[in-house]
XYZ file of C-alpha atoms in Angstrom:
674
model
C 0.014 0.281 -0.069
C 1.232 3.622 -1.360
C -0.725 6.560 0.231
C 1.561 8.875 0.662
C 4.765 10.190 -1.180
C 7.702 12.615 -0.436
C 8.300 14.701 -3.577
C 7.398 12.139 -6.714
C 8.953 8.765 -4.592
C 5.385 6.476 -2.708
C 6.262 5.559 0.283
C 4.802 2.470 1.344
C 2.843 1.481 4.065
C 5.369 0.072 6.440
C 7.595 3.081 6.531
C 4.043 4.962 8.252
C 3.658 2.289 10.601
C 7.828 2.057 11.872
C 8.981 5.823 10.994
C 12.461 4.311 12.800
C 12.695 2.239 9.397
C 12.949 5.096 7.462
C 16.833 5.371 7.579
C 16.229 2.237 5.650
C 13.920 3.260 3.216
C 16.186 2.498 -0.307
C 16.454 -1.652 1.419
C 12.751 -1.293 1.540
C 12.110 -0.135 -1.766
C 15.238 -2.479 -3.159
C 13.323 -5.631 -0.913
C 9.384 -4.251 -2.773
C 11.806 -3.958 -6.512
C 13.267 -8.177 -6.330
C 9.638 -8.731 -5.123
C 7.843 -6.946 -8.429
C 11.182 -8.145 -10.649
C 11.045 -11.692 -10.074
C 7.495 -12.468 -9.789
C 7.415 -10.867 -13.114
C 10.054 -13.216 -14.753
C 7.764 -15.919 -13.137
C 5.040 -15.443 -14.180
C 4.367 -13.012 -16.831
C 1.447 -11.484 -17.167
C -2.381 -11.942 -16.298
C -0.960 -15.271 -14.029
C -1.047 -15.970 -10.592
C 1.595 -18.214 -8.550
C -1.767 -20.859 -7.858
C -1.062 -21.334 -11.473
C 2.518 -21.462 -11.195
C 3.293 -23.759 -8.708
C 1.800 -27.121 -10.254
C 5.412 -28.712 -10.171
C 3.538 -32.000 -8.882
C 0.824 -32.121 -11.525
C 3.830 -32.032 -14.341
C 6.998 -34.146 -12.652
C 6.683 -37.416 -11.068
C 3.976 -40.172 -12.165
C 0.876 -40.128 -13.697
C -1.357 -42.293 -14.877
C -3.634 -41.727 -18.021
C -6.195 -43.868 -19.985
C -3.048 -45.148 -21.723
C -0.808 -45.604 -19.330
C 1.829 -43.879 -16.582
C 3.825 -40.639 -17.695
C 7.341 -40.991 -15.344
C 9.337 -37.184 -15.784
C 12.279 -35.417 -14.064
C 13.973 -32.039 -13.771
C 17.479 -33.406 -14.403
C 19.422 -30.781 -15.981
C 23.156 -31.628 -15.630
C 21.881 -35.147 -15.971
C 23.560 -37.142 -19.416
C 21.308 -40.317 -19.197
C 17.968 -41.868 -16.537
C 16.691 -44.893 -16.419
C 13.552 -45.785 -14.772
C 14.540 -48.468 -12.331
C 11.963 -50.878 -9.850
C 10.526 -54.363 -9.572
C 8.674 -53.939 -12.604
C 11.243 -54.378 -14.869
C 13.196 -56.492 -12.455
C 15.273 -53.761 -11.530
C 17.027 -53.256 -15.000
C 19.392 -51.087 -15.267
C 19.250 -49.984 -19.258
C 16.123 -51.176 -20.439
C 13.815 -47.992 -19.553
C 15.146 -45.051 -20.980
C 14.000 -41.180 -20.496
C 13.623 -38.849 -22.866
C 15.656 -35.227 -22.581
C 12.962 -32.942 -23.252
C 13.456 -28.695 -23.534
C 14.557 -26.812 -19.866
C 16.175 -30.221 -18.739
C 13.114 -32.370 -18.415
C 13.072 -36.018 -18.787
C 10.057 -38.296 -19.446
C 9.656 -41.836 -20.333
C 5.827 -43.049 -21.091
C 4.396 -46.634 -20.059
C 2.151 -47.888 -22.539
C -1.060 -49.881 -20.085
C -2.379 -48.791 -17.390
C -1.375 -51.469 -14.745
C 2.685 -50.977 -16.518
C 3.036 -49.636 -12.823
C 1.342 -51.571 -9.932
C 0.219 -49.635 -6.414
C 2.870 -50.631 -4.218
C 5.626 -51.273 -7.034
C 9.268 -50.132 -5.815
C 10.679 -47.687 -8.661
C 13.733 -45.568 -8.248
C 15.818 -43.578 -11.140
C 19.098 -44.107 -12.879
C 20.840 -40.972 -13.162
C 24.093 -40.491 -14.604
C 26.409 -37.675 -14.840
C 29.815 -37.172 -15.597
C 30.493 -40.623 -15.779
C 29.346 -42.068 -12.414
C 25.654 -43.361 -12.273
C 23.608 -43.636 -9.268
C 20.497 -45.237 -8.045
C 18.264 -42.093 -6.486
C 14.622 -41.760 -5.146
C 12.152 -39.650 -7.591
C 12.472 -36.259 -6.475
C 8.288 -35.838 -6.958
C 7.284 -39.433 -5.999
C 4.472 -39.071 -2.678
C 5.776 -42.509 -0.825
C 9.033 -43.740 0.716
C 9.758 -46.750 2.085
C 12.581 -48.431 4.096
C 13.833 -52.307 3.552
C 13.626 -53.157 7.460
C 16.960 -55.339 5.935
C 19.342 -53.464 4.020
C 17.546 -49.893 5.212
C 17.255 -49.045 1.825
C 14.823 -46.673 1.243
C 12.617 -46.487 -2.290
C 9.790 -45.036 -4.591
C 7.322 -46.621 -4.168
C 3.876 -46.111 -6.624
C 0.964 -45.329 -4.727
C -2.230 -45.385 -6.609
C -4.996 -46.966 -4.326
C -8.499 -48.113 -6.037
C -10.191 -46.399 -4.291
C -9.345 -42.282 -3.645
C -9.899 -41.010 -0.124
C -13.254 -39.590 0.525
C -12.833 -36.360 1.795
C -16.037 -34.705 3.967
C -14.251 -31.514 5.231
C -15.732 -28.881 2.145
C -17.096 -26.842 4.800
C -14.366 -25.925 6.784
C -12.830 -22.543 7.077
C -10.196 -21.301 9.084
C -12.339 -18.208 11.690
C -9.146 -16.029 11.202
C -10.760 -13.154 14.456
C -10.049 -16.415 16.721
C -6.144 -16.084 17.872
C -5.034 -19.735 17.365
C -4.446 -21.726 20.258
C -1.498 -24.085 18.908
C -0.973 -27.639 20.851
C 2.291 -28.690 18.846
C 2.526 -32.185 18.244
C 5.151 -35.233 16.747
C 2.909 -38.074 15.574
C 5.624 -40.862 16.385
C 6.233 -39.840 19.930
C 2.387 -38.756 20.872
C 1.986 -42.081 22.217
C 2.414 -43.803 25.340
C 3.831 -46.942 24.677
C 7.520 -46.983 23.516
C 7.668 -47.516 20.015
C 6.768 -45.529 17.308
C 3.027 -43.681 17.478
C 0.477 -43.757 13.537
C -1.198 -41.716 12.481
C -4.517 -43.685 13.652
C -2.752 -43.929 17.160
C -2.993 -39.865 16.868
C -6.294 -39.838 15.055
C -8.404 -41.910 18.051
C -6.342 -40.830 20.907
C -4.725 -37.069 20.809
C -7.709 -35.611 18.662
C -10.389 -35.683 21.053
C -7.284 -34.830 23.958
C -6.584 -31.961 22.459
C -10.026 -30.414 21.841
C -11.179 -31.346 24.860
C -7.786 -28.721 26.342
C -9.329 -25.988 23.955
C -6.786 -26.025 21.833
C -8.510 -25.241 18.128
C -5.639 -25.786 16.321
C -2.677 -28.126 15.724
C 0.926 -27.880 14.599
C 2.621 -31.413 13.301
C 5.881 -31.994 12.861
C 8.330 -34.061 11.105
C 5.266 -35.103 7.938
C 8.014 -34.290 5.042
C 9.628 -37.479 4.559
C 13.015 -38.145 6.992
C 15.696 -41.101 6.526
C 16.924 -40.858 10.188
C 13.950 -41.144 12.862
C 15.331 -38.980 15.449
C 16.345 -35.763 13.194
C 12.858 -34.680 14.835
C 11.863 -34.688 10.751
C 13.863 -31.672 10.438
C 16.332 -33.380 7.556
C 13.762 -33.964 5.341
C 15.469 -36.453 2.300
C 11.617 -36.113 0.019
C 9.817 -33.214 -0.405
C 6.518 -34.475 -1.126
C 6.118 -37.949 0.255
C 4.001 -38.211 3.262
C 6.355 -39.565 6.362
C 6.381 -43.910 5.704
C 7.177 -43.595 9.537
C 3.480 -43.066 10.732
C 1.602 -44.902 7.838
C -0.096 -44.667 4.464
C -1.285 -41.696 3.544
C -4.702 -42.469 3.636
C -4.366 -42.401 7.536
C -2.952 -39.030 7.363
C -5.904 -37.487 5.325
C -8.147 -39.520 7.414
C -6.530 -37.838 10.643
C -6.725 -33.860 9.619
C -10.734 -34.841 7.955
C -11.059 -36.282 11.432
C -9.115 -32.633 11.984
C -11.308 -31.107 10.207
C -14.573 -32.591 11.450
C -13.887 -31.434 15.329
C -13.150 -28.231 14.491
C -9.014 -28.004 14.796
C -7.212 -26.462 12.363
C -3.837 -28.492 10.731
C -0.993 -26.779 10.524
C 2.979 -28.453 8.625
C 5.250 -27.789 10.037
C 6.803 -27.272 6.903
C 10.904 -26.461 6.499
C 12.399 -25.592 3.711
C 15.139 -23.922 5.804
C 17.928 -26.208 4.760
C 17.672 -29.755 3.335
C 19.558 -33.189 4.566
C 22.700 -33.685 2.580
C 22.045 -37.372 2.523
C 22.538 -38.131 -2.061
C 21.201 -41.574 -1.998
C 17.762 -40.853 -0.178
C 17.644 -37.072 -0.253
C 17.632 -34.546 -3.623
C 21.489 -33.454 -3.010
C 23.020 -33.390 -6.371
C 20.149 -35.244 -8.338
C 21.121 -34.527 -11.367
C 24.818 -35.488 -10.498
C 25.775 -31.672 -9.313
C 25.183 -29.473 -5.983
C 24.094 -26.392 -7.915
C 20.798 -28.145 -9.428
C 19.068 -26.866 -6.232
C 21.828 -25.881 -3.509
C 24.289 -22.873 -3.336
C 27.721 -24.016 -4.157
C 30.648 -24.368 -1.616
C 30.222 -22.956 2.201
C 27.434 -20.755 1.428
C 25.431 -24.327 0.642
C 26.342 -25.812 3.940
C 24.745 -25.584 6.955
C 28.295 -26.283 9.439
C 25.686 -26.706 12.817
C 22.378 -28.451 11.244
C 24.442 -30.101 8.427
C 22.882 -30.130 5.899
C 21.880 -28.390 2.637
C 21.157 -24.523 1.804
C 18.858 -23.716 -1.009
C 19.422 -20.729 -3.967
C 16.172 -19.173 -3.662
C 17.302 -16.855 -6.481
C 17.282 -19.694 -8.894
C 14.008 -19.726 -10.829
C 13.241 -23.678 -10.980
C 13.909 -23.638 -6.722
C 11.468 -21.537 -6.789
C 8.946 -23.745 -8.684
C 9.876 -26.797 -6.709
C 9.656 -25.344 -3.373
C 5.895 -23.680 -4.327
C 4.776 -26.088 -6.156
C 5.600 -28.042 -2.785
C 3.349 -26.137 -0.753
C 0.621 -25.894 -2.931
C 0.830 -29.874 -2.757
C 0.558 -30.310 0.802
C -2.730 -28.079 1.179
C -3.598 -29.687 -2.120
C -3.502 -33.362 -1.754
C -3.761 -32.838 2.250
C -5.488 -30.592 3.108
C -3.203 -28.514 5.591
C -4.505 -25.276 6.419
C -1.049 -23.809 6.369
C 1.728 -23.430 7.554
C 5.010 -23.042 10.822
C 8.142 -21.766 8.349
C 11.148 -23.746 10.070
C 14.621 -21.949 10.580
C 12.925 -18.150 8.379
C 16.130 -16.903 10.619
C 19.015 -19.510 9.190
C 16.935 -18.239 5.684
C 17.433 -14.811 5.090
C 20.494 -14.155 6.756
C 23.716 -15.290 4.758
C 25.018 -15.789 8.394
C 21.841 -17.725 9.869
C 21.279 -15.382 12.613
C 24.281 -17.567 14.352
C 25.584 -15.719 17.166
C 24.034 -12.062 15.870
C 22.142 -9.768 18.282
C 20.059 -7.848 16.322
C 20.107 -4.693 18.671
C 20.018 -2.193 15.870
C 18.052 -2.213 12.199
C 21.329 -2.141 10.721
C 21.704 -5.942 11.842
C 18.116 -6.360 9.505
C 19.636 -4.534 6.417
C 23.119 -4.910 5.204
C 25.035 -7.476 3.194
C 24.271 -10.366 5.162
C 20.635 -10.582 3.583
C 19.489 -12.955 1.513
C 17.098 -11.130 -0.914
C 16.228 -13.806 -2.377
C 15.229 -15.758 0.307
C 13.265 -12.745 1.680
C 11.849 -12.848 -1.840
C 11.226 -16.809 -2.436
C 8.959 -16.096 0.853
C 7.170 -13.382 0.034
C 5.665 -15.499 -3.152
C 5.325 -18.153 -0.476
C 3.143 -16.039 1.315
C 1.403 -14.997 -2.086
C 1.125 -18.793 -3.091
C -0.833 -19.633 0.601
C -3.410 -16.970 0.584
C -4.450 -17.164 -3.449
C -4.884 -20.894 -2.219
C -7.189 -20.429 0.806
C -7.884 -16.497 2.029
C -8.140 -18.358 5.377
C -5.107 -20.272 5.674
C -2.067 -19.299 8.620
C 1.173 -18.926 8.184
C 3.717 -18.689 10.983
C 7.174 -18.228 10.808
C 9.846 -19.349 13.121
C 12.364 -16.029 13.272
C 14.017 -15.504 15.857
C 16.283 -11.990 14.557
C 12.421 -9.736 14.579
C 12.404 -8.865 10.720
C 11.502 -6.019 10.291
C 7.564 -6.337 8.227
C 7.629 -10.198 8.414
C 4.303 -10.190 9.640
C 3.233 -7.179 7.435
C 1.247 -7.868 3.818
C 3.633 -7.904 1.161
C 1.514 -4.645 -0.033
C 3.058 -2.341 2.769
C 6.065 -3.666 2.081
C 6.121 -6.830 3.945
C 7.008 -9.769 3.653
C 3.279 -11.671 4.260
C 3.378 -13.813 7.648
C 0.204 -13.966 9.361
C 2.582 -14.709 13.160
C 5.350 -14.745 14.082
C 6.429 -17.248 17.082
C 8.121 -14.598 19.619
C 11.097 -17.340 20.404
C 12.439 -14.521 23.003
C 9.855 -15.781 25.311
C 11.309 -19.048 26.221
C 14.755 -17.842 26.345
C 13.603 -15.578 28.874
C 12.336 -17.542 30.817
C 15.219 -19.593 31.188
C 17.590 -16.659 31.824
C 14.621 -15.971 34.914
C 15.431 -19.039 36.327
C 19.041 -19.072 36.531
C 18.464 -15.953 38.677
C 17.194 -16.024 43.043
C 14.072 -15.346 43.298
C 14.630 -12.800 44.790
C 16.565 -11.832 41.836
C 13.753 -11.096 39.350
C 13.286 -8.503 37.624
C 9.445 -7.286 36.512
C 10.101 -4.370 34.909
C 11.730 -6.379 32.692
C 9.648 -9.053 32.378
C 6.721 -6.987 31.982
C 8.597 -5.715 28.784
C 10.123 -9.044 27.358
C 6.376 -10.903 27.478
C 5.023 -7.656 26.140
C 6.496 -5.889 23.831
C 6.348 -6.066 19.610
C 6.837 -4.626 16.036
C 4.238 -2.251 15.331
C 0.947 -4.045 13.536
C 2.882 -7.519 14.855
C 0.624 -10.770 15.324
C 2.921 -12.997 17.715
C 2.642 -16.417 18.871
C 3.441 -16.580 22.698
C 4.680 -19.443 24.617
C 7.178 -20.736 27.846
C 8.749 -24.030 26.311
C 8.300 -25.457 22.638
C 9.608 -28.665 21.440
C 13.011 -27.139 21.485
C 13.270 -26.857 25.274
C 11.890 -30.996 26.354
C 14.474 -31.758 23.775
C 17.689 -33.750 25.613
C 20.334 -31.606 26.207
C 18.230 -28.688 27.643
C 15.389 -29.258 30.378
C 11.667 -27.939 30.606
C 10.358 -25.149 32.941
C 9.654 -27.558 35.441
C 12.574 -29.462 34.978
C 14.502 -26.467 35.450
C 12.733 -25.849 39.040
C 11.972 -29.083 40.370
C 14.453 -31.615 39.011
C 15.284 -35.047 40.747
C 12.524 -34.276 42.740
C 9.848 -34.734 40.654
C 10.556 -38.458 40.307
C 9.765 -38.697 43.844
C 7.148 -35.837 45.367
C 4.634 -35.126 42.137
C 2.141 -37.278 44.602
C -0.238 -35.599 46.224
C 0.208 -37.006 49.028
C 4.170 -35.972 49.830
C 5.123 -32.817 50.837
C 8.516 -30.801 48.941
C 9.024 -27.577 48.603
C 10.548 -27.913 45.362
C 7.454 -29.020 43.954
C 5.642 -26.232 45.482
C 7.414 -24.106 44.075
C 7.456 -25.466 40.700
C 3.891 -25.983 40.922
C 3.032 -22.626 41.153
C 6.208 -21.107 39.105
C 4.886 -23.865 36.424
C 0.764 -21.717 36.246
C 1.935 -18.832 36.915
C 4.287 -18.364 33.558
C 1.745 -19.823 31.333
C -0.961 -17.479 32.682
C 1.316 -14.002 32.343
C 2.734 -15.185 28.997
C -0.152 -16.099 27.512
C -1.977 -13.298 28.535
C 0.341 -10.101 27.992
C -0.686 -9.090 24.085
C -0.125 -12.746 22.391
C -1.896 -13.209 19.243
C -1.792 -16.431 19.262
C -0.280 -19.316 22.094
C 1.774 -22.415 21.249
C 2.277 -25.451 24.239
C 3.955 -28.420 23.345
C 1.855 -31.439 23.962
C 2.424 -32.502 27.895
C 4.245 -29.369 28.166
C 0.680 -28.109 29.818
C 0.970 -30.578 32.506
C 4.698 -30.967 33.256
C 5.715 -34.153 31.428
C 9.073 -35.436 33.511
C 10.703 -37.097 30.979
C 13.244 -35.135 27.477
C 13.021 -36.356 25.119
C 15.430 -38.362 23.455
C 15.065 -40.329 20.270
C 16.213 -43.926 20.268
C 19.976 -43.759 19.568
C 23.019 -45.546 19.546
C 24.081 -43.203 22.201
C 21.235 -44.802 24.182
C 20.454 -48.445 23.202
C 18.114 -47.392 20.844
C 15.753 -47.278 23.291
C 12.033 -45.469 22.752
C 11.664 -45.005 26.399
C 12.171 -41.135 26.213
C 10.519 -41.276 22.919
C 6.790 -40.590 24.107
C 4.606 -39.155 26.226
C 3.116 -40.824 29.501
C -0.279 -39.576 29.479
C -1.484 -41.564 32.436
C 0.517 -39.231 34.632
C -2.215 -36.171 33.538
C -5.135 -38.415 33.762
C -4.603 -39.761 37.876
C -6.327 -37.651 39.745
C -3.300 -38.538 42.835
C -0.727 -36.771 40.983
C 0.788 -33.229 40.574
C 0.428 -33.554 36.717
C -3.609 -33.916 37.116
C -4.224 -30.175 38.560
C -1.176 -28.692 36.095
C -3.277 -30.485 33.611
C -6.625 -28.712 34.615
C -4.811 -25.255 35.171
C -4.152 -25.553 31.352
C -7.592 -26.643 30.944
C -8.601 -23.313 32.297
C -6.724 -21.201 31.171
C -6.885 -21.979 27.727
C -10.404 -22.329 28.157
C -10.982 -18.495 29.355
C -8.805 -16.920 27.620
C -10.692 -18.172 24.388
C -13.940 -17.896 25.825
C -13.216 -13.845 27.572
C -11.456 -12.692 24.301
C -8.269 -11.777 26.324
C -5.397 -12.750 23.909
C -3.847 -10.286 22.131
C -4.874 -6.407 22.529
C -2.659 -3.503 24.035
C -2.372 -4.339 28.353
C -2.862 -1.574 30.138
C -0.199 -1.035 33.461
C -1.265 -0.906 36.350
C 1.135 -1.753 38.817
C 4.847 -3.092 38.504
C 6.769 -3.340 41.556
C 10.046 -4.945 41.472
C 10.442 -5.005 45.046
C 7.395 -6.920 46.104
C 7.781 -8.561 42.583
C 4.017 -7.710 41.905
C 3.111 -6.844 38.289
C -0.470 -5.971 37.298
C -2.375 -5.425 34.392
C -5.902 -4.239 32.648
C -7.328 -5.837 29.448
C -10.510 -3.144 28.892
C -12.883 -5.646 31.698
C -10.048 -7.856 32.556
C -7.730 -7.226 35.846
C -4.514 -9.862 35.906
C -2.772 -9.839 39.097
C 0.794 -11.533 39.455
C 2.444 -12.055 42.664
C 5.666 -13.658 42.470
C 7.013 -12.786 45.899
C 8.361 -16.209 46.897
C 7.227 -15.438 51.067
C 5.087 -12.055 51.182
C 1.453 -12.247 50.617
C -0.444 -9.036 50.441
C -3.499 -8.737 52.821
C -4.283 -5.185 51.457
C -2.898 -4.874 48.068
C -4.422 -1.887 46.595
C -4.405 -0.991 42.790
C -5.680 2.179 41.076
C -8.205 1.304 38.723
C -9.649 5.580 38.195
C -12.960 4.601 37.923
C -16.411 3.218 40.025
C -16.773 -0.237 39.599
C -16.787 -4.259 40.988
C -15.015 -6.943 40.408
C -14.872 -10.927 41.143
C -11.730 -12.775 40.706
C -13.237 -15.684 38.193
C -9.377 -17.935 37.990
C -6.676 -18.056 39.508
C -3.684 -20.668 40.004
C -3.957 -20.826 43.897
C -7.614 -23.153 43.579
C -7.335 -26.133 45.022
C -8.507 -27.840 42.431
C -5.294 -26.950 40.931
C -3.167 -28.070 43.221
C -2.931 -24.294 45.024
C -3.828 -23.768 48.595
C -7.281 -22.351 47.790
C -6.492 -19.026 49.437
C -8.260 -16.756 47.221
C -12.046 -16.200 46.690
C -14.435 -16.186 43.706
C -17.149 -15.154 46.032
C -16.223 -12.037 47.500
C -16.702 -8.476 45.319
C -14.454 -5.509 45.267
C -16.046 -2.334 45.440
C -14.188 0.551 43.992
C -13.282 3.043 46.966
C -10.817 5.964 47.978
C -7.223 4.085 48.085
C -5.778 4.815 51.693
C -2.051 4.965 50.144
C -3.644 7.099 47.344
C -6.391 8.887 48.697
C -6.521 10.788 45.414
C -6.803 7.568 43.520
C -10.095 5.316 43.058
C -9.585 1.159 43.264
C -9.408 -1.743 44.592
C -8.248 -2.972 47.551
C -8.164 -7.096 47.104
C -5.470 -9.969 49.203
C -2.752 -10.955 47.323
C -0.553 -14.576 48.157
C 2.740 -15.051 47.415
C 2.895 -17.389 44.313
C 0.085 -16.593 42.488
C -2.009 -15.088 39.475
C -5.551 -13.748 39.320
C -7.619 -12.774 36.787
C -10.555 -10.163 37.289
C -13.708 -9.608 35.484
C -15.714 -6.251 36.309
C -18.820 -6.979 37.051
C -20.422 -3.574 37.172
């Protein structure tokens, strides 16, 4: 949007929203000119990204009335041969013909020339080297359990899946309450969970908890289970670790049936470097998809990095987005590793404390342009769809519309929040800074929507610690029974609830929780590997803990249910919190949102029998939720029956306010009743 001029120059809306960007106007202009130029080169006149992103409809295997077409894009290859069990893995009997633009094609006459379930690969020749590769657009990949070798599989069931979710739409006026999940570890037994188990067991649980969105990790095929799905090998194949494609479709269909939005954790920031299983050097060259040299390798992740300036790569990745929305009815995406994409140094060790850090030679304009295209495509396909950026840098405009000069995401993960909690828990309770807490949890860029959270899967992985484990440590193994008395556990339970309530309430437009963390799951996540004897003991979720009424896990679970339903039902997400009292000595934070007041007393020992709160109006208030309720494992010190009438305050008689009892280590929510 351009609606002001300086001289003869039109000014993008982003510069009006954030005046601090005025010194970087040329950078924003460059961002938008690159967007327009590349879009024009890709689409020409009159076409959309929805018209463009159809690689999956041309490449790969496609059955017609007369037989099967198989096509690949392999510009540097010298020869391609289709191999599989259909031809006895003969590496010379089925050559592909080279067409224009690096495209290769073969037609197999007869609809039965390839059967459902047939195993296939393609033998690629380049510079005297022959390699058996998995087709780039294959929809299913399976592993031979004896040889550990992966092969593509023709997936053509006689009956197509019957979708019944045609009426499902996301209400974009409602905030997303996101339950981050992993199919394989969502079950209680020691082993790999399935799509079917998730549909039967987890979807009803998520619905009961009150979350309206599930965000699913590790959907794209990945050869190493312990990568958590972040080393993707096959971009158009749903992970075979968890079942067959129809079972994933059934799971998503069921989620829509009960009103749950389904987001995919999409990994387009990097790819597994494996040659046998992945797309690396498919045509014999690294530059087919990735940058060459050091720029093409992520040294920390040990993976390959896409060249987003290459038109064919843009086509491949945009087609990938469209495929998952079209084939599996995903409602949007959480884009992994956005910070890594948009900076040449991947943001490693960079403190983004100046706008100059966002606009320099370190910024990858091609990646920013690609993300603009991705968001435009998503919106073309589904105006109600959601896109979330995992960006810790806070790139200006990340969540502004493209026409404003932004990148087009709906939300950004507020990655500084879990970092803040980790740093805070390393301090003594008496040293906690209330001003810093309010600032870190409430501050955002102009018009940016954030998904707030205390912890995600990152904090639950082995090598890190969940919030509750940082506080309770080994005491969790012995003293989570309600009959036990333990000060460390009491503290952990109280602060676990308070951290969640203040994080969800201080201005975030969305909220995220990783499955099991809501009830303080005691185990870290450790995938089966050689170092732990390939054990699944720590790669599951012990739901029985949350369901056992004699355990404190049950209490934490009950609080999370109440909190999510209250925040949703009272419409308390987002908005600008009005600070009423931030007292670093008393360790108190109080703030108001229209007809609601939140009061948090983080002091480890001091309770305030007459806590005076100025509200400057004649009104009445009642407590509607508090972390100290006995139902939630608290001491029940706060009454929900008392009505707090406004009056002249004792300490400051010129102010009108209310006087409440604020016990130590409690958070409460009051609602105006008059």
